[in-house]
Amino acid sequence: MRIRVTAAAALLAACSAGAGGGPGVTPRAGHHGRAPLTAPVRIRPVPPIRYAFHRLDTVTTQLPNGTETPQVIGRTLLLTVSITPPPPGTTGDAHLAIHLDSVVVDTGTPEMARAPFEGMAGTTWNGSVSAFGLISDLAPDRPSAGAEAVTPDLERWLPILPPAGVQAGDAWTDTLASAYPFSNLNLQVAETLIAGWHAEAGADPGTLDLSASGALARSGSSSVVTLLGSGTRAAQYTLDADGALVAAGGADSVLMKISVKAVGQSVTVRQLYPFSVTRRP
Protein backbone atom coordinates (compact mmCIF):
# COMPACT_ATOMS: atom_id res chain seq x y z
CA MET A 1 0.00 0.00 0.00
CA ARG A 2 1.30 3.46 -0.90
CA ILE A 3 -0.01 6.84 0.26
CA ARG A 4 1.06 10.19 -1.13
CA VAL A 5 1.82 12.33 1.91
CA THR A 6 2.94 15.55 0.26
CA ALA A 7 3.60 16.87 -3.22
CA ALA A 8 5.54 20.13 -3.37
CA ALA A 9 6.50 21.74 -6.65
CA ALA A 10 10.02 23.18 -6.72
CA LEU A 11 10.92 25.99 -9.09
CA LEU A 12 14.22 24.72 -10.40
CA ALA A 13 13.81 25.71 -14.04
CA ALA A 14 16.04 28.53 -15.14
CA CYS A 15 13.72 30.34 -17.54
CA SER A 16 10.36 32.05 -17.13
CA ALA A 17 7.03 30.24 -16.71
CA GLY A 18 5.12 28.98 -19.71
CA ALA A 19 1.96 26.97 -20.25
CA GLY A 20 1.22 23.70 -18.50
CA GLY A 21 2.81 21.94 -15.57
CA GLY A 22 1.49 21.64 -12.02
CA PRO A 23 0.87 24.58 -9.68
CA GLY A 24 4.17 26.31 -9.07
CA VAL A 25 6.00 24.10 -11.58
CA THR A 26 7.80 26.00 -14.31
CA PRO A 27 8.42 24.22 -17.64
CA ARG A 28 11.42 25.01 -19.79
CA ALA A 29 12.66 24.04 -23.22
CA GLY A 30 13.87 20.50 -23.86
CA HIS A 31 17.50 19.67 -23.17
CA HIS A 32 20.21 19.03 -25.77
CA GLY A 33 18.12 20.39 -28.63
CA ARG A 34 15.31 17.82 -28.23
CA ALA A 35 11.79 19.08 -28.81
CA PRO A 36 9.58 18.78 -25.69
CA LEU A 37 6.04 17.39 -25.79
CA THR A 38 3.50 20.12 -26.36
CA ALA A 39 1.14 19.19 -23.49
CA PRO A 40 1.67 18.00 -19.92
CA VAL A 41 2.01 14.23 -19.59
CA ARG A 42 -0.45 12.41 -17.34
CA ILE A 43 -1.15 8.73 -16.82
CA ARG A 44 -3.94 7.76 -19.23
CA PRO A 45 -5.69 4.49 -20.20
CA VAL A 46 -3.58 2.41 -22.58
CA PRO A 47 -4.04 -1.01 -24.23
CA PRO A 48 -2.02 -3.97 -22.96
CA ILE A 49 1.76 -3.56 -23.23
CA ARG A 50 4.28 -6.35 -22.64
CA TYR A 51 7.32 -5.78 -20.43
CA ALA A 52 10.34 -7.53 -18.94
CA PHE A 53 11.11 -6.55 -15.33
CA HIS A 54 14.44 -7.64 -13.86
CA ARG A 55 15.57 -7.23 -10.26
CA LEU A 56 18.86 -8.39 -8.75
CA ASP A 57 19.17 -8.42 -4.95
CA THR A 58 22.49 -8.61 -3.17
CA VAL A 59 21.79 -9.16 0.52
CA THR A 60 24.65 -9.34 3.02
CA THR A 61 23.85 -10.31 6.61
CA GLN A 62 26.38 -9.60 9.35
CA LEU A 63 25.95 -11.77 12.45
CA PRO A 64 26.79 -10.57 15.98
CA ASN A 65 30.18 -12.35 15.79
CA GLY A 66 31.07 -10.36 12.67
CA THR A 67 30.56 -13.20 10.19
CA GLU A 68 29.04 -12.04 6.89
CA THR A 69 26.80 -14.19 4.69
CA PRO A 70 26.08 -12.78 1.21
CA GLN A 71 23.20 -13.93 -0.96
CA VAL A 72 22.33 -13.00 -4.55
CA ILE A 73 18.76 -13.34 -5.81
CA GLY A 74 17.82 -12.44 -9.38
CA ARG A 75 14.58 -12.80 -11.30
CA THR A 76 12.94 -11.60 -14.50
CA LEU A 77 9.18 -11.14 -14.60
CA LEU A 78 7.53 -11.15 -18.03
CA LEU A 79 4.45 -8.97 -17.59
CA THR A 80 1.48 -7.62 -19.54
CA VAL A 81 0.22 -4.30 -18.19
CA SER A 82 -3.01 -2.50 -19.10
CA ILE A 83 -4.76 0.61 -17.83
CA THR A 84 -8.49 0.93 -18.53
CA PRO A 85 -10.88 3.82 -17.86
CA PRO A 86 -13.15 3.82 -14.81
CA PRO A 87 -16.72 2.57 -15.37
CA PRO A 88 -18.96 4.88 -17.44
CA GLY A 89 -20.56 7.62 -15.39
CA THR A 90 -17.82 7.58 -12.74
CA THR A 91 -14.86 9.89 -12.24
CA GLY A 92 -12.60 7.66 -10.17
CA ASP A 93 -9.12 6.42 -10.92
CA ALA A 94 -8.36 4.14 -13.85
CA HIS A 95 -8.11 0.37 -13.39
CA LEU A 96 -4.64 -1.16 -13.49
CA ALA A 97 -4.10 -4.84 -14.35
CA ILE A 98 -0.64 -6.46 -14.28
CA HIS A 99 -0.53 -10.06 -15.51
CA LEU A 100 2.48 -12.29 -14.90
CA ASP A 101 3.07 -14.26 -18.09
CA SER A 102 6.11 -16.08 -16.72
CA VAL A 103 9.01 -15.72 -14.29
CA VAL A 104 12.64 -16.68 -14.85
CA VAL A 105 14.93 -16.97 -11.83
CA ASP A 106 18.59 -16.16 -12.44
CA THR A 107 21.13 -18.96 -12.47
CA GLY A 108 22.93 -19.08 -9.13
CA THR A 109 19.94 -17.99 -7.06
CA PRO A 110 19.73 -20.26 -3.96
CA GLU A 111 17.02 -22.91 -4.05
CA MET A 112 15.32 -21.49 -0.97
CA ALA A 113 14.98 -18.12 -2.73
CA ARG A 114 13.71 -19.78 -5.92
CA ALA A 115 10.85 -21.62 -4.26
CA PRO A 116 8.49 -18.64 -3.72
CA PHE A 117 8.48 -17.85 -7.46
CA GLU A 118 7.53 -21.33 -8.58
CA GLY A 119 3.96 -21.66 -9.86
CA MET A 120 3.40 -17.88 -9.96
CA ALA A 121 2.78 -17.63 -13.72
CA GLY A 122 -0.79 -16.61 -14.46
CA THR A 123 -1.15 -14.37 -11.41
CA THR A 124 -2.84 -11.02 -12.09
CA TRP A 125 -2.58 -7.97 -9.85
CA ASN A 126 -5.55 -5.59 -9.93
CA GLY A 127 -5.71 -2.09 -8.51
CA SER A 128 -6.27 1.53 -9.41
CA VAL A 129 -3.96 4.22 -10.71
CA SER A 130 -4.43 7.98 -10.60
CA ALA A 131 -3.61 10.41 -13.39
CA PHE A 132 -0.41 11.33 -11.52
CA GLY A 133 0.78 7.74 -11.17
CA LEU A 134 -0.18 6.76 -7.62
CA ILE A 135 -1.08 3.05 -7.57
CA SER A 136 -3.57 1.99 -4.89
CA ASP A 137 -5.16 -1.24 -3.62
CA LEU A 138 -2.96 -3.42 -5.80
CA ALA A 139 -3.56 -7.09 -4.92
CA PRO A 140 -2.91 -10.45 -6.61
CA ASP A 141 -5.79 -12.72 -7.54
CA ARG A 142 -3.70 -15.71 -6.39
CA PRO A 143 -1.99 -14.84 -3.09
CA SER A 144 1.37 -16.51 -2.52
CA ALA A 145 4.74 -15.83 -0.93
CA GLY A 146 6.14 -14.92 -4.34
CA ALA A 147 3.26 -12.56 -5.11
CA GLU A 148 3.75 -10.89 -1.75
CA ALA A 149 7.43 -10.35 -2.53
CA VAL A 150 6.70 -8.87 -5.96
CA THR A 151 3.83 -6.54 -4.99
CA PRO A 152 6.00 -3.68 -3.59
CA ASP A 153 7.91 -3.56 -6.91
CA LEU A 154 4.68 -3.36 -8.90
CA GLU A 155 3.31 -0.62 -6.64
CA ARG A 156 6.17 1.60 -7.85
CA TRP A 157 5.62 0.69 -11.50
CA LEU A 158 5.03 4.33 -12.46
CA PRO A 159 6.66 7.60 -11.41
CA ILE A 160 4.74 10.01 -9.20
CA LEU A 161 3.85 13.12 -11.22
CA PRO A 162 2.61 16.55 -10.17
CA PRO A 163 -1.23 16.44 -10.03
CA ALA A 164 -1.56 18.65 -13.13
CA GLY A 165 0.87 16.61 -15.22
CA VAL A 166 4.50 17.11 -16.14
CA GLN A 167 6.53 18.71 -18.93
CA ALA A 168 10.22 18.91 -19.79
CA GLY A 169 12.04 21.09 -17.27
CA ASP A 170 9.62 20.55 -14.40
CA ALA A 171 11.04 19.71 -10.98
CA TRP A 172 9.22 18.74 -7.79
CA THR A 173 9.53 16.90 -4.51
CA ASP A 174 7.31 14.19 -3.11
CA THR A 175 6.86 12.15 0.06
CA LEU A 176 5.41 8.64 -0.11
CA ALA A 177 4.49 6.34 2.77
CA SER A 178 4.30 2.59 2.10
CA ALA A 179 3.58 -0.50 4.17
CA TYR A 180 4.28 -4.12 3.30
CA PRO A 181 4.91 -7.43 5.11
CA PHE A 182 8.23 -9.14 5.79
CA SER A 183 6.72 -12.60 6.03
CA ASN A 184 9.94 -14.37 6.96
CA LEU A 185 10.04 -12.17 10.08
CA ASN A 186 6.26 -12.06 10.60
CA LEU A 187 6.65 -8.30 10.51
CA GLN A 188 4.82 -5.35 8.94
CA VAL A 189 7.29 -2.72 7.72
CA ALA A 190 6.57 0.98 7.20
CA GLU A 191 8.67 2.83 4.62
CA THR A 192 8.87 6.56 3.92
CA LEU A 193 10.54 7.97 0.80
CA ILE A 194 11.32 11.66 0.29
CA ALA A 195 12.43 12.17 -3.31
CA GLY A 196 13.26 14.97 -5.68
CA TRP A 197 12.13 14.60 -9.31
CA HIS A 198 13.19 16.20 -12.56
CA ALA A 199 11.81 15.87 -16.10
CA GLU A 200 13.44 16.49 -19.47
CA ALA A 201 12.66 15.69 -23.08
CA GLY A 202 13.42 12.08 -23.97
CA ALA A 203 15.95 10.92 -26.53
CA ASP A 204 13.13 9.61 -28.75
CA PRO A 205 10.47 11.97 -30.14
CA GLY A 206 7.31 12.07 -28.07
CA THR A 207 8.91 10.77 -24.89
CA LEU A 208 9.74 12.29 -21.51
CA ASP A 209 12.56 11.23 -19.19
CA LEU A 210 12.01 11.51 -15.44
CA SER A 211 14.67 10.98 -12.79
CA ALA A 212 14.36 10.77 -9.03
CA SER A 213 16.72 10.51 -6.10
CA GLY A 214 15.86 10.47 -2.45
CA ALA A 215 16.21 9.11 1.06
CA LEU A 216 14.14 6.31 2.49
CA ALA A 217 13.54 5.07 6.03
CA ARG A 218 12.12 1.73 7.20
CA SER A 219 10.80 0.62 10.57
CA GLY A 220 8.82 -2.23 12.01
CA SER A 221 8.26 -4.02 15.29
CA SER A 222 6.62 -7.22 16.48
CA SER A 223 6.63 -9.18 19.71
CA VAL A 224 9.79 -10.91 18.50
CA VAL A 225 11.91 -8.44 16.51
CA THR A 226 12.38 -4.79 15.67
CA LEU A 227 13.69 -3.43 12.36
CA LEU A 228 15.21 -0.03 11.65
CA GLY A 229 16.72 0.92 8.33
CA SER A 230 17.70 3.80 6.08
CA GLY A 231 19.10 4.24 2.63
CA THR A 232 18.78 5.83 -0.78
CA ARG A 233 16.73 5.33 -3.91
CA ALA A 234 17.55 6.44 -7.46
CA ALA A 235 15.27 5.81 -10.41
CA GLN A 236 14.78 6.82 -14.03
CA TYR A 237 11.58 6.46 -16.05
CA THR A 238 10.74 7.16 -19.69
CA LEU A 239 7.08 7.85 -20.54
CA ASP A 240 5.32 8.39 -23.84
CA ALA A 241 2.72 11.09 -24.51
CA ASP A 242 -0.03 8.96 -22.92
CA GLY A 243 1.99 8.40 -19.76
CA ALA A 244 2.65 4.76 -20.69
CA LEU A 245 5.95 3.37 -19.43
CA VAL A 246 8.59 2.96 -22.14
CA ALA A 247 11.51 1.94 -19.91
CA ALA A 248 12.73 2.30 -16.35
CA GLY A 249 15.70 1.53 -14.14
CA GLY A 250 17.28 2.37 -10.84
CA ALA A 251 18.51 0.98 -7.55
CA ASP A 252 17.83 0.99 -3.80
CA SER A 253 20.62 0.74 -1.25
CA VAL A 254 19.48 0.08 2.33
CA LEU A 255 21.19 -0.69 5.62
CA MET A 256 18.95 -2.36 8.21
CA LYS A 257 19.40 -3.42 11.82
CA ILE A 258 17.20 -6.31 12.97
CA SER A 259 17.09 -6.92 16.72
CA VAL A 260 15.77 -10.05 18.42
CA LYS A 261 14.08 -8.90 21.61
CA ALA A 262 14.32 -12.15 23.58
CA VAL A 263 18.12 -12.40 23.38
CA GLY A 264 19.03 -8.74 22.95
CA GLN A 265 21.14 -9.41 19.86
CA SER A 266 21.09 -7.72 16.47
CA VAL A 267 22.11 -8.52 12.93
CA THR A 268 22.93 -5.98 10.25
CA VAL A 269 21.58 -6.45 6.75
CA ARG A 270 22.88 -4.56 3.71
CA GLN A 271 20.56 -4.74 0.72
CA LEU A 272 21.34 -3.49 -2.78
CA TYR A 273 18.81 -4.10 -5.53
CA PRO A 274 19.02 -2.57 -8.98
CA PHE A 275 16.06 -3.06 -11.31
CA SER A 276 15.26 -2.50 -14.98
CA VAL A 277 12.11 -2.46 -17.10
CA THR A 278 12.03 -2.78 -20.89
CA ARG A 279 9.25 -3.30 -23.41
CA ARG A 280 9.15 -6.64 -25.23
CA PRO A 281 7.43 -7.68 -28.47
Coordinates of C-alpha atoms in Angstrom, one line a residue:
M1 CA 0.0 0.0 0.0
R2 CA 1.3 3.5 -0.9
I3 CA 0.0 6.8 0.3
R4 CA 1.1 10.2 -1.1
V5 CA 1.8 12.3 1.9
T6 CA 2.9 15.6 0.3
A7 CA 3.6 16.9 -3.2
A8 CA 5.5 20.1 -3.4
A9 CA 6.5 21.7 -6.6
A10 CA 10.0 23.2 -6.7
L11 CA 10.9 26.0 -9.1
L12 CA 14.2 24.7 -10.4
A13 CA 13.8 25.7 -14.0
A14 CA 16.0 28.5 -15.1
C15 CA 13.7 30.3 -17.5
S16 CA 10.4 32.0 -17.1
A17 CA 7.0 30.2 -16.7
G18 CA 5.1 29.0 -19.7
A19 CA 2.0 27.0 -20.2
G20 CA 1.2 23.7 -18.5
G21 CA 2.8 21.9 -15.6
G22 CA 1.5 21.6 -12.0
P23 CA 0.9 24.6 -9.7
G24 CA 4.2 26.3 -9.1
V25 CA 6.0 24.1 -11.6
T26 CA 7.8 26.0 -14.3
P27 CA 8.4 24.2 -17.6
R28 CA 11.4 25.0 -19.8
A29 CA 12.7 24.0 -23.2
G30 CA 13.9 20.5 -23.9
H31 CA 17.5 19.7 -23.2
H32 CA 20.2 19.0 -25.8
G33 CA 18.1 20.4 -28.6
R34 CA 15.3 17.8 -28.2
A35 CA 11.8 19.1 -28.8
P36 CA 9.6 18.8 -25.7
L37 CA 6.0 17.4 -25.8
T38 CA 3.5 20.1 -26.4
A39 CA 1.1 19.2 -23.5
P40 CA 1.7 18.0 -19.9
V41 CA 2.0 14.2 -19.6
R42 CA -0.4 12.4 -17.3
I43 CA -1.2 8.7 -16.8
R44 CA -3.9 7.8 -19.2
P45 CA -5.7 4.5 -20.2
V46 CA -3.6 2.4 -22.6
P47 CA -4.0 -1.0 -24.2
P48 CA -2.0 -4.0 -23.0
I49 CA 1.8 -3.6 -23.2
R50 CA 4.3 -6.4 -22.6
Y51 CA 7.3 -5.8 -20.4
A52 CA 10.3 -7.5 -18.9
F53 CA 11.1 -6.5 -15.3
H54 CA 14.4 -7.6 -13.9
R55 CA 15.6 -7.2 -10.3
L56 CA 18.9 -8.4 -8.8
D57 CA 19.2 -8.4 -4.9
T58 CA 22.5 -8.6 -3.2
V59 CA 21.8 -9.2 0.5
T60 CA 24.7 -9.3 3.0
T61 CA 23.8 -10.3 6.6
Q62 CA 26.4 -9.6 9.3
L63 CA 26.0 -11.8 12.5
P64 CA 26.8 -10.6 16.0
N65 CA 30.2 -12.3 15.8
G66 CA 31.1 -10.4 12.7
T67 CA 30.6 -13.2 10.2
E68 CA 29.0 -12.0 6.9
T69 CA 26.8 -14.2 4.7
P70 CA 26.1 -12.8 1.2
Q71 CA 23.2 -13.9 -1.0
V72 CA 22.3 -13.0 -4.6
I73 CA 18.8 -13.3 -5.8
G74 CA 17.8 -12.4 -9.4
R75 CA 14.6 -12.8 -11.3
T76 CA 12.9 -11.6 -14.5
L77 CA 9.2 -11.1 -14.6
L78 CA 7.5 -11.2 -18.0
L79 CA 4.5 -9.0 -17.6
T80 CA 1.5 -7.6 -19.5
V81 CA 0.2 -4.3 -18.2
S82 CA -3.0 -2.5 -19.1
I83 CA -4.8 0.6 -17.8
T84 CA -8.5 0.9 -18.5
P85 CA -10.9 3.8 -17.9
P86 CA -13.1 3.8 -14.8
P87 CA -16.7 2.6 -15.4
P88 CA -19.0 4.9 -17.4
G89 CA -20.6 7.6 -15.4
T90 CA -17.8 7.6 -12.7
T91 CA -14.9 9.9 -12.2
G92 CA -12.6 7.7 -10.2
D93 CA -9.1 6.4 -10.9
A94 CA -8.4 4.1 -13.8
H95 CA -8.1 0.4 -13.4
L96 CA -4.6 -1.2 -13.5
A97 CA -4.1 -4.8 -14.4
I98 CA -0.6 -6.5 -14.3
H99 CA -0.5 -10.1 -15.5
L100 CA 2.5 -12.3 -14.9
D101 CA 3.1 -14.3 -18.1
S102 CA 6.1 -16.1 -16.7
V103 CA 9.0 -15.7 -14.3
V104 CA 12.6 -16.7 -14.9
V105 CA 14.9 -17.0 -11.8
D106 CA 18.6 -16.2 -12.4
T107 CA 21.1 -19.0 -12.5
G108 CA 22.9 -19.1 -9.1
T109 CA 19.9 -18.0 -7.1
P110 CA 19.7 -20.3 -4.0
E111 CA 17.0 -22.9 -4.1
M112 CA 15.3 -21.5 -1.0
A113 CA 15.0 -18.1 -2.7
R114 CA 13.7 -19.8 -5.9
A115 CA 10.9 -21.6 -4.3
P116 CA 8.5 -18.6 -3.7
F117 CA 8.5 -17.8 -7.5
E118 CA 7.5 -21.3 -8.6
G119 CA 4.0 -21.7 -9.9
M120 CA 3.4 -17.9 -10.0
A121 CA 2.8 -17.6 -13.7
G122 CA -0.8 -16.6 -14.5
T123 CA -1.2 -14.4 -11.4
T124 CA -2.8 -11.0 -12.1
W125 CA -2.6 -8.0 -9.8
N126 CA -5.6 -5.6 -9.9
G127 CA -5.7 -2.1 -8.5
S128 CA -6.3 1.5 -9.4
V129 CA -4.0 4.2 -10.7
S130 CA -4.4 8.0 -10.6
A131 CA -3.6 10.4 -13.4
F132 CA -0.4 11.3 -11.5
G133 CA 0.8 7.7 -11.2
L134 CA -0.2 6.8 -7.6
I135 CA -1.1 3.1 -7.6
S136 CA -3.6 2.0 -4.9
D137 CA -5.2 -1.2 -3.6
L138 CA -3.0 -3.4 -5.8
A139 CA -3.6 -7.1 -4.9
P140 CA -2.9 -10.5 -6.6
D141 CA -5.8 -12.7 -7.5
R142 CA -3.7 -15.7 -6.4
P143 CA -2.0 -14.8 -3.1
S144 CA 1.4 -16.5 -2.5
A145 CA 4.7 -15.8 -0.9
G146 CA 6.1 -14.9 -4.3
A147 CA 3.3 -12.6 -5.1
E148 CA 3.7 -10.9 -1.7
A149 CA 7.4 -10.4 -2.5
V150 CA 6.7 -8.9 -6.0
T151 CA 3.8 -6.5 -5.0
P152 CA 6.0 -3.7 -3.6
D153 CA 7.9 -3.6 -6.9
L154 CA 4.7 -3.4 -8.9
E155 CA 3.3 -0.6 -6.6
R156 CA 6.2 1.6 -7.8
W157 CA 5.6 0.7 -11.5
L158 CA 5.0 4.3 -12.5
P159 CA 6.7 7.6 -11.4
I160 CA 4.7 10.0 -9.2
L161 CA 3.9 13.1 -11.2
P162 CA 2.6 16.5 -10.2
P163 CA -1.2 16.4 -10.0
A164 CA -1.6 18.6 -13.1
G165 CA 0.9 16.6 -15.2
V166 CA 4.5 17.1 -16.1
Q167 CA 6.5 18.7 -18.9
A168 CA 10.2 18.9 -19.8
G169 CA 12.0 21.1 -17.3
D170 CA 9.6 20.6 -14.4
A171 CA 11.0 19.7 -11.0
W172 CA 9.2 18.7 -7.8
T173 CA 9.5 16.9 -4.5
D174 CA 7.3 14.2 -3.1
T175 CA 6.9 12.2 0.1
L176 CA 5.4 8.6 -0.1
A177 CA 4.5 6.3 2.8
S178 CA 4.3 2.6 2.1
A179 CA 3.6 -0.5 4.2
Y180 CA 4.3 -4.1 3.3
P181 CA 4.9 -7.4 5.1
F182 CA 8.2 -9.1 5.8
S183 CA 6.7 -12.6 6.0
N184 CA 9.9 -14.4 7.0
L185 CA 10.0 -12.2 10.1
N186 CA 6.3 -12.1 10.6
L187 CA 6.6 -8.3 10.5
Q188 CA 4.8 -5.3 8.9
V189 CA 7.3 -2.7 7.7
A190 CA 6.6 1.0 7.2
E191 CA 8.7 2.8 4.6
T192 CA 8.9 6.6 3.9
L193 CA 10.5 8.0 0.8
I194 CA 11.3 11.7 0.3
A195 CA 12.4 12.2 -3.3
G196 CA 13.3 15.0 -5.7
W197 CA 12.1 14.6 -9.3
H198 CA 13.2 16.2 -12.6
A199 CA 11.8 15.9 -16.1
E200 CA 13.4 16.5 -19.5
A201 CA 12.7 15.7 -23.1
G202 CA 13.4 12.1 -24.0
A203 CA 15.9 10.9 -26.5
D204 CA 13.1 9.6 -28.7
P205 CA 10.5 12.0 -30.1
G206 CA 7.3 12.1 -28.1
T207 CA 8.9 10.8 -24.9
L208 CA 9.7 12.3 -21.5
D209 CA 12.6 11.2 -19.2
L210 CA 12.0 11.5 -15.4
S211 CA 14.7 11.0 -12.8
A212 CA 14.4 10.8 -9.0
S213 CA 16.7 10.5 -6.1
G214 CA 15.9 10.5 -2.4
A215 CA 16.2 9.1 1.1
L216 CA 14.1 6.3 2.5
A217 CA 13.5 5.1 6.0
R218 CA 12.1 1.7 7.2
S219 CA 10.8 0.6 10.6
G220 CA 8.8 -2.2 12.0
S221 CA 8.3 -4.0 15.3
S222 CA 6.6 -7.2 16.5
S223 CA 6.6 -9.2 19.7
V224 CA 9.8 -10.9 18.5
V225 CA 11.9 -8.4 16.5
T226 CA 12.4 -4.8 15.7
L227 CA 13.7 -3.4 12.4
L228 CA 15.2 0.0 11.7
G229 CA 16.7 0.9 8.3
S230 CA 17.7 3.8 6.1
G231 CA 19.1 4.2 2.6
T232 CA 18.8 5.8 -0.8
R233 CA 16.7 5.3 -3.9
A234 CA 17.6 6.4 -7.5
A235 CA 15.3 5.8 -10.4
Q236 CA 14.8 6.8 -14.0
Y237 CA 11.6 6.5 -16.0
T238 CA 10.7 7.2 -19.7
L239 CA 7.1 7.9 -20.5
D240 CA 5.3 8.4 -23.8
A241 CA 2.7 11.1 -24.5
D242 CA 0.0 9.0 -22.9
G243 CA 2.0 8.4 -19.8
A244 CA 2.7 4.8 -20.7
L245 CA 6.0 3.4 -19.4
V246 CA 8.6 3.0 -22.1
A247 CA 11.5 1.9 -19.9
A248 CA 12.7 2.3 -16.3
G249 CA 15.7 1.5 -14.1
G250 CA 17.3 2.4 -10.8
A251 CA 18.5 1.0 -7.5
D252 CA 17.8 1.0 -3.8
S253 CA 20.6 0.7 -1.2
V254 CA 19.5 0.1 2.3
L255 CA 21.2 -0.7 5.6
M256 CA 18.9 -2.4 8.2
K257 CA 19.4 -3.4 11.8
I258 CA 17.2 -6.3 13.0
S259 CA 17.1 -6.9 16.7
V260 CA 15.8 -10.1 18.4
K261 CA 14.1 -8.9 21.6
A262 CA 14.3 -12.1 23.6
V263 CA 18.1 -12.4 23.4
G264 CA 19.0 -8.7 22.9
Q265 CA 21.1 -9.4 19.9
S266 CA 21.1 -7.7 16.5
V267 CA 22.1 -8.5 12.9
T268 CA 22.9 -6.0 10.2
V269 CA 21.6 -6.5 6.7
R270 CA 22.9 -4.6 3.7
Q271 CA 20.6 -4.7 0.7
L272 CA 21.3 -3.5 -2.8
Y273 CA 18.8 -4.1 -5.5
P274 CA 19.0 -2.6 -9.0
F275 CA 16.1 -3.1 -11.3
S276 CA 15.3 -2.5 -15.0
V277 CA 12.1 -2.5 -17.1
T278 CA 12.0 -2.8 -20.9
R279 CA 9.3 -3.3 -23.4
R280 CA 9.2 -6.6 -25.2
P281 CA 7.4 -7.7 -28.5

